[in-house]
Amino acid sequence: MSRVLVIGDLHLPAEHPEYYEFIKDLKRKYKTNKTVFIGDIVDHHAISFHKQHPEADSAMKEYSNIKESIKKWKRMFKEAVVCIGNHDERVYRLNSDAGIPSVYLKDYADVWDTPSWGWRHSHEIDGVMYSHGTGTSGLAPAFNTAKLTGSSWVMGHCHSVASISWIKAPNGNLIFGMNVGCGIDPTHIVMDYGKNHIKKPIISAGVVIDGHPYLEIM
């Protein structure tokens, strides 16, 4: 069985300045042997469906900064899996809207020089499903998905939700839903849209050991 470290949304370059060391400490504390980035590794603020902040970086400057940040994460995690998030795939969605076939685009591992990271929308480890959570919302998005599917789920996406909820399925199996919070810096310029939101991001991460979830708040 696995000891899985689940890293919350980073939204590079808007990563919380203390989050990397926090994750390093969790890796050491729990002696994890598998790593899941729960998605939205990158923000793509400059390539957005929404209005860009006038003081934010250009697309190429943002790309350069993200590449440098990912190098740091690759040093800690030579191998990992990534749950592709809605921000990660912004370029691909815009490409589709323009009618350009995906064959003309590089895949995620090539774009971010992460050949040992497996980029997919969802992953299964020891019977637990891991997904970014695109399209989910509410107070318990992962738990709601667990109830619908009869399987345990771990998700990110909803920055202000960090929780674990359990239910016993009709067959007697215990299943859970865990939302892992995020690793963003809410004061970063690309997060300026949320400065007046009542609900604030919870800086946290998850660990799943032998199929049992744990939540750590920074």
PDB file of N, CA and C in Angstrom, residues 119-177:
ATOM      1  N   TRP A 119       0.617  13.341 -16.294  1.00  0.00           N
ATOM      2  CA  TRP A 119      -0.466  14.325 -16.335  1.00  0.00           C
ATOM      3  C   TRP A 119      -1.729  13.667 -16.893  1.00  0.00           C
ATOM      4  N   ARG A 120      -2.756  13.521 -16.050  1.00  0.00           N
ATOM      5  CA  ARG A 120      -4.062  13.027 -16.470  1.00  0.00           C
ATOM      6  C   ARG A 120      -5.128  13.735 -15.648  1.00  0.00           C
ATOM      7  N   HIS A 121      -6.371  13.629 -16.070  1.00  0.00           N
ATOM      8  CA  HIS A 121      -7.435  14.301 -15.330  1.00  0.00           C
ATOM      9  C   HIS A 121      -7.744  13.614 -14.010  1.00  0.00           C
ATOM     10  N   SER A 122      -7.537  12.319 -13.929  1.00  0.00           N
ATOM     11  CA  SER A 122      -7.771  11.614 -12.668  1.00  0.00           C
ATOM     12  C   SER A 122      -6.805  10.446 -12.545  1.00  0.00           C
ATOM     13  N   HIS A 123      -6.595  10.030 -11.306  1.00  0.00           N
ATOM     14  CA  HIS A 123      -5.697   8.909 -11.013  1.00  0.00           C
ATOM     15  C   HIS A 123      -6.332   8.064  -9.916  1.00  0.00           C
ATOM     16  N   GLU A 124      -6.050   6.783  -9.935  1.00  0.00           N
ATOM     17  CA  GLU A 124      -6.514   5.873  -8.897  1.00  0.00           C
ATOM     18  C   GLU A 124      -5.301   5.249  -8.215  1.00  0.00           C
ATOM     19  N   ILE A 125      -5.260   5.352  -6.891  1.00  0.00           N
ATOM     20  CA  ILE A 125      -4.185   4.749  -6.112  1.00  0.00           C
ATOM     21  C   ILE A 125      -4.813   4.016  -4.935  1.00  0.00           C
ATOM     22  N   ASP A 126      -4.585   2.723  -4.869  1.00  0.00           N
ATOM     23  CA  ASP A 126      -5.109   1.899  -3.771  1.00  0.00           C
ATOM     24  C   ASP A 126      -6.619   2.056  -3.591  1.00  0.00           C
ATOM     25  N   GLY A 127      -7.343   2.160  -4.687  1.00  0.00           N
ATOM     26  CA  GLY A 127      -8.794   2.258  -4.618  1.00  0.00           C
ATOM     27  C   GLY A 127      -9.338   3.643  -4.328  1.00  0.00           C
ATOM     28  N   VAL A 128      -8.458   4.624  -4.139  1.00  0.00           N
ATOM     29  CA  VAL A 128      -8.860   6.013  -3.899  1.00  0.00           C
ATOM     30  C   VAL A 128      -8.692   6.795  -5.191  1.00  0.00           C
ATOM     31  N   MET A 129      -9.695   7.588  -5.551  1.00  0.00           N
ATOM     32  CA  MET A 129      -9.649   8.400  -6.761  1.00  0.00           C
ATOM     33  C   MET A 129      -9.144   9.801  -6.432  1.00  0.00           C
ATOM     34  N   TYR A 130      -8.289  10.306  -7.310  1.00  0.00           N
ATOM     35  CA  TYR A 130      -7.733  11.649  -7.167  1.00  0.00           C
ATOM     36  C   TYR A 130      -8.096  12.446  -8.418  1.00  0.00           C
ATOM     37  N   SER A 131      -8.692  13.616  -8.218  1.00  0.00           N
ATOM     38  CA  SER A 131      -9.101  14.471  -9.329  1.00  0.00           C
ATOM     39  C   SER A 131      -9.052  15.920  -8.870  1.00  0.00           C
ATOM     40  N   HIS A 132      -8.835  16.826  -9.822  1.00  0.00           N
ATOM     41  CA  HIS A 132      -8.785  18.238  -9.443  1.00  0.00           C
ATOM     42  C   HIS A 132     -10.114  18.697  -8.855  1.00  0.00           C
ATOM     43  N   GLY A 133     -11.217  18.280  -9.455  1.00  0.00           N
ATOM     44  CA  GLY A 133     -12.537  18.699  -8.976  1.00  0.00           C
ATOM     45  C   GLY A 133     -13.183  19.759  -9.836  1.00  0.00           C
ATOM     46  N   THR A 134     -12.692  19.929 -11.051  1.00  0.00           N
ATOM     47  CA  THR A 134     -13.279  20.919 -11.956  1.00  0.00           C
ATOM     48  C   THR A 134     -14.791  20.708 -12.071  1.00  0.00           C
ATOM     49  N   GLY A 135     -15.541  21.775 -11.891  1.00  0.00           N
ATOM     50  CA  GLY A 135     -16.993  21.717 -11.986  1.00  0.00           C
ATOM     51  C   GLY A 135     -17.687  21.466 -10.668  1.00  0.00           C
ATOM     52  N   THR A 136     -16.929  21.155  -9.615  1.00  0.00           N
ATOM     53  CA  THR A 136     -17.548  20.926  -8.308  1.00  0.00           C
ATOM     54  C   THR A 136     -17.564  22.222  -7.503  1.00  0.00           C
ATOM     55  N   SER A 137     -18.407  22.248  -6.482  1.00  0.00           N
ATOM     56  CA  SER A 137     -18.500  23.419  -5.611  1.00  0.00           C
ATOM     57  C   SER A 137     -19.189  23.011  -4.324  1.00  0.00           C
ATOM     58  N   GLY A 138     -19.420  23.993  -3.437  1.00  0.00           N
ATOM     59  CA  GLY A 138     -20.127  23.716  -2.195  1.00  0.00           C
ATOM     60  C   GLY A 138     -19.198  23.468  -1.029  1.00  0.00           C
ATOM     61  N   LEU A 139     -19.772  22.976   0.072  1.00  0.00           N
ATOM     62  CA  LEU A 139     -19.014  22.788   1.312  1.00  0.00           C
ATOM     63  C   LEU A 139     -18.258  21.472   1.365  1.00  0.00           C
ATOM     64  N   ALA A 140     -18.665  20.483   0.550  1.00  0.00           N
ATOM     65  CA  ALA A 140     -18.023  19.169   0.603  1.00  0.00           C
ATOM     66  C   ALA A 140     -17.987  18.544  -0.786  1.00  0.00           C
ATOM     67  N   PRO A 141     -17.259  19.142  -1.722  1.00  0.00           N
ATOM     68  CA  PRO A 141     -17.279  18.657  -3.103  1.00  0.00           C
ATOM     69  C   PRO A 141     -16.792  17.213  -3.250  1.00  0.00           C
ATOM     70  N   ALA A 142     -15.683  16.869  -2.606  1.00  0.00           N
ATOM     71  CA  ALA A 142     -15.153  15.508  -2.731  1.00  0.00           C
ATOM     72  C   ALA A 142     -16.089  14.494  -2.088  1.00  0.00           C
ATOM     73  N   PHE A 143     -16.669  14.855  -0.944  1.00  0.00           N
ATOM     74  CA  PHE A 143     -17.582  13.953  -0.248  1.00  0.00           C
ATOM     75  C   PHE A 143     -18.845  13.722  -1.069  1.00  0.00           C
ATOM     76  N   ASN A 144     -19.367  14.762  -1.695  1.00  0.00           N
ATOM     77  CA  ASN A 144     -20.544  14.607  -2.548  1.00  0.00           C
ATOM     78  C   ASN A 144     -20.259  13.661  -3.710  1.00  0.00           C
ATOM     79  N   THR A 145     -19.051  13.763  -4.263  1.00  0.00           N
ATOM     80  CA  THR A 145     -18.661  12.862  -5.354  1.00  0.00           C
ATOM     81  C   THR A 145     -18.514  11.433  -4.850  1.00  0.00           C
ATOM     82  N   ALA A 146     -17.955  11.287  -3.656  1.00  0.00           N
ATOM     83  CA  ALA A 146     -17.816   9.950  -3.068  1.00  0.00           C
ATOM     84  C   ALA A 146     -19.177   9.291  -2.880  1.00  0.00           C
ATOM     85  N   LYS A 147     -20.145  10.059  -2.400  1.00  0.00           N
ATOM     86  CA  LYS A 147     -21.488   9.512  -2.193  1.00  0.00           C
ATOM     87  C   LYS A 147     -22.121   9.087  -3.519  1.00  0.00           C
ATOM     88  N   LEU A 148     -21.891   9.863  -4.565  1.00  0.00           N
ATOM     89  CA  LEU A 148     -22.488   9.553  -5.856  1.00  0.00           C
ATOM     90  C   LEU A 148     -21.871   8.313  -6.488  1.00  0.00           C
ATOM     91  N   THR A 149     -20.580   8.119  -6.283  1.00  0.00           N
ATOM     92  CA  THR A 149     -19.860   7.065  -6.991  1.00  0.00           C
ATOM     93  C   THR A 149     -19.615   5.815  -6.157  1.00  0.00           C
ATOM     94  N   GLY A 150     -19.733   5.931  -4.838  1.00  0.00           N
ATOM     95  CA  GLY A 150     -19.445   4.788  -3.977  1.00  0.00           C
ATOM     96  C   GLY A 150     -17.967   4.519  -3.819  1.00  0.00           C
ATOM     97  N   SER A 151     -17.124   5.498  -4.155  1.00  0.00           N
ATOM     98  CA  SER A 151     -15.670   5.376  -4.025  1.00  0.00           C
ATOM     99  C   SER A 151     -15.124   6.575  -3.266  1.00  0.00           C
ATOM    100  N   SER A 152     -13.973   6.418  -2.652  1.00  0.00           N
ATOM    101  CA  SER A 152     -13.315   7.537  -1.965  1.00  0.00           C
ATOM    102  C   SER A 152     -12.665   8.457  -2.987  1.00  0.00           C
ATOM    103  N   TRP A 153     -12.775   9.773  -2.727  1.00  0.00           N
ATOM    104  CA  TRP A 153     -12.231  10.782  -3.647  1.00  0.00           C
ATOM    105  C   TRP A 153     -11.421  11.817  -2.876  1.00  0.00           C
ATOM    106  N   VAL A 154     -10.354  12.298  -3.537  1.00  0.00           N
ATOM    107  CA  VAL A 154      -9.549  13.414  -3.039  1.00  0.00           C
ATOM    108  C   VAL A 154      -9.543  14.490  -4.116  1.00  0.00           C
ATOM    109  N   MET A 155      -9.815  15.743  -3.720  1.00  0.00           N
ATOM    110  CA  MET A 155      -9.923  16.837  -4.688  1.00  0.00           C
ATOM    111  C   MET A 155      -9.294  18.122  -4.162  1.00  0.00           C
ATOM    112  N   GLY A 156      -9.051  19.032  -5.073  1.00  0.00           N
ATOM    113  CA  GLY A 156      -8.636  20.396  -4.771  1.00  0.00           C
ATOM    114  C   GLY A 156      -9.701  21.350  -5.301  1.00  0.00           C
ATOM    115  N   HIS A 157      -9.259  22.330  -6.100  1.00  0.00           N
ATOM    116  CA  HIS A 157     -10.125  23.241  -6.854  1.00  0.00           C
ATOM    117  C   HIS A 157     -10.824  24.278  -5.979  1.00  0.00           C
ATOM    118  N   CYS A 158     -11.477  23.860  -4.911  1.00  0.00           N
ATOM    119  CA  CYS A 158     -12.209  24.790  -4.045  1.00  0.00           C
ATOM    120  C   CYS A 158     -11.269  25.248  -2.926  1.00  0.00           C
ATOM    121  N   HIS A 159     -10.668  26.402  -3.111  1.00  0.00           N
ATOM    122  CA  HIS A 159      -9.567  26.847  -2.248  1.00  0.00           C
ATOM    123  C   HIS A 159      -9.957  27.027  -0.788  1.00  0.00           C
ATOM    124  N   SER A 160     -11.198  27.327  -0.540  1.00  0.00           N
ATOM    125  CA  SER A 160     -11.629  27.615   0.829  1.00  0.00           C
ATOM    126  C   SER A 160     -12.188  26.386   1.541  1.00  0.00           C
ATOM    127  N   VAL A 161     -12.036  25.201   0.922  1.00  0.00           N
ATOM    128  CA  VAL A 161     -12.548  23.963   1.519  1.00  0.00           C
ATOM    129  C   VAL A 161     -11.391  23.025   1.839  1.00  0.00           C
ATOM    130  N   ALA A 162     -11.248  22.669   3.122  1.00  0.00           N
ATOM    131  CA  ALA A 162     -10.264  21.674   3.561  1.00  0.00           C
ATOM    132  C   ALA A 162     -10.981  20.799   4.580  1.00  0.00           C
ATOM    133  N   SER A 163     -11.323  19.581   4.188  1.00  0.00           N
ATOM    134  CA  SER A 163     -12.153  18.760   5.059  1.00  0.00           C
ATOM    135  C   SER A 163     -12.051  17.293   4.681  1.00  0.00           C
ATOM    136  N   ILE A 164     -12.413  16.433   5.640  1.00  0.00           N
ATOM    137  CA  ILE A 164     -12.562  14.997   5.401  1.00  0.00           C
ATOM    138  C   ILE A 164     -13.921  14.583   5.960  1.00  0.00           C
ATOM    139  N   SER A 165     -14.720  13.920   5.146  1.00  0.00           N
ATOM    140  CA  SER A 165     -16.010  13.401   5.588  1.00  0.00           C
ATOM    141  C   SER A 165     -16.115  11.937   5.182  1.00  0.00           C
ATOM    142  N   TRP A 166     -16.774  11.153   6.042  1.00  0.00           N
ATOM    143  CA  TRP A 166     -16.887   9.711   5.848  1.00  0.00           C
ATOM    144  C   TRP A 166     -18.345   9.299   5.713  1.00  0.00           C
ATOM    145  N   ILE A 167     -18.567   8.180   5.012  1.00  0.00           N
ATOM    146  CA  ILE A 167     -19.877   7.538   4.964  1.00  0.00           C
ATOM    147  C   ILE A 167     -19.660   6.040   4.772  1.00  0.00           C
ATOM    148  N   LYS A 168     -20.575   5.247   5.318  1.00  0.00           N
ATOM    149  CA  LYS A 168     -20.509   3.800   5.106  1.00  0.00           C
ATOM    150  C   LYS A 168     -21.475   3.440   3.982  1.00  0.00           C
ATOM    151  N   ALA A 169     -20.919   2.812   2.938  1.00  0.00           N
ATOM    152  CA  ALA A 169     -21.719   2.424   1.782  1.00  0.00           C
ATOM    153  C   ALA A 169     -22.630   1.249   2.135  1.00  0.00           C
ATOM    154  N   PRO A 170     -23.667   1.001   1.329  1.00  0.00           N
ATOM    155  CA  PRO A 170     -24.570  -0.120   1.602  1.00  0.00           C
ATOM    156  C   PRO A 170     -23.876  -1.470   1.732  1.00  0.00           C
ATOM    157  N   ASN A 171     -22.742  -1.633   1.043  1.00  0.00           N
ATOM    158  CA  ASN A 171     -22.018  -2.897   1.138  1.00  0.00           C
ATOM    159  C   ASN A 171     -21.148  -2.986   2.390  1.00  0.00           C
ATOM    160  N   GLY A 172     -21.209  -1.958   3.230  1.00  0.00           N
ATOM    161  CA  GLY A 172     -20.450  -1.962   4.471  1.00  0.00           C
ATOM    162  C   GLY A 172     -19.101  -1.299   4.391  1.00  0.00           C
ATOM    163  N   ASN A 173     -18.667  -0.912   3.172  1.00  0.00           N
ATOM    164  CA  ASN A 173     -17.361  -0.267   3.021  1.00  0.00           C
ATOM    165  C   ASN A 173     -17.410   1.184   3.488  1.00  0.00           C
ATOM    166  N   LEU A 174     -16.380   1.601   4.203  1.00  0.00           N
ATOM    167  CA  LEU A 174     -16.231   3.008   4.557  1.00  0.00           C
ATOM    168  C   LEU A 174     -15.582   3.742   3.405  1.00  0.00           C
ATOM    169  N   ILE A 175     -16.184   4.850   2.990  1.00  0.00           N
ATOM    170  CA  ILE A 175     -15.590   5.688   1.943  1.00  0.00           C
ATOM    171  C   ILE A 175     -15.525   7.124   2.440  1.00  0.00           C
ATOM    172  N   PHE A 176     -14.620   7.902   1.878  1.00  0.00           N
ATOM    173  CA  PHE A 176     -14.427   9.275   2.329  1.00  0.00           C
ATOM    174  C   PHE A 176     -14.302  10.221   1.146  1.00  0.00           C
ATOM    175  N   GLY A 177     -14.488  11.490   1.430  1.00  0.00           N
ATOM    176  CA  GLY A 177     -14.181  12.560   0.505  1.00  0.00           C
ATOM    177  C   GLY A 177     -13.277  13.553   1.212  1.00  0.00           C
TER     178      GLY A 177
END
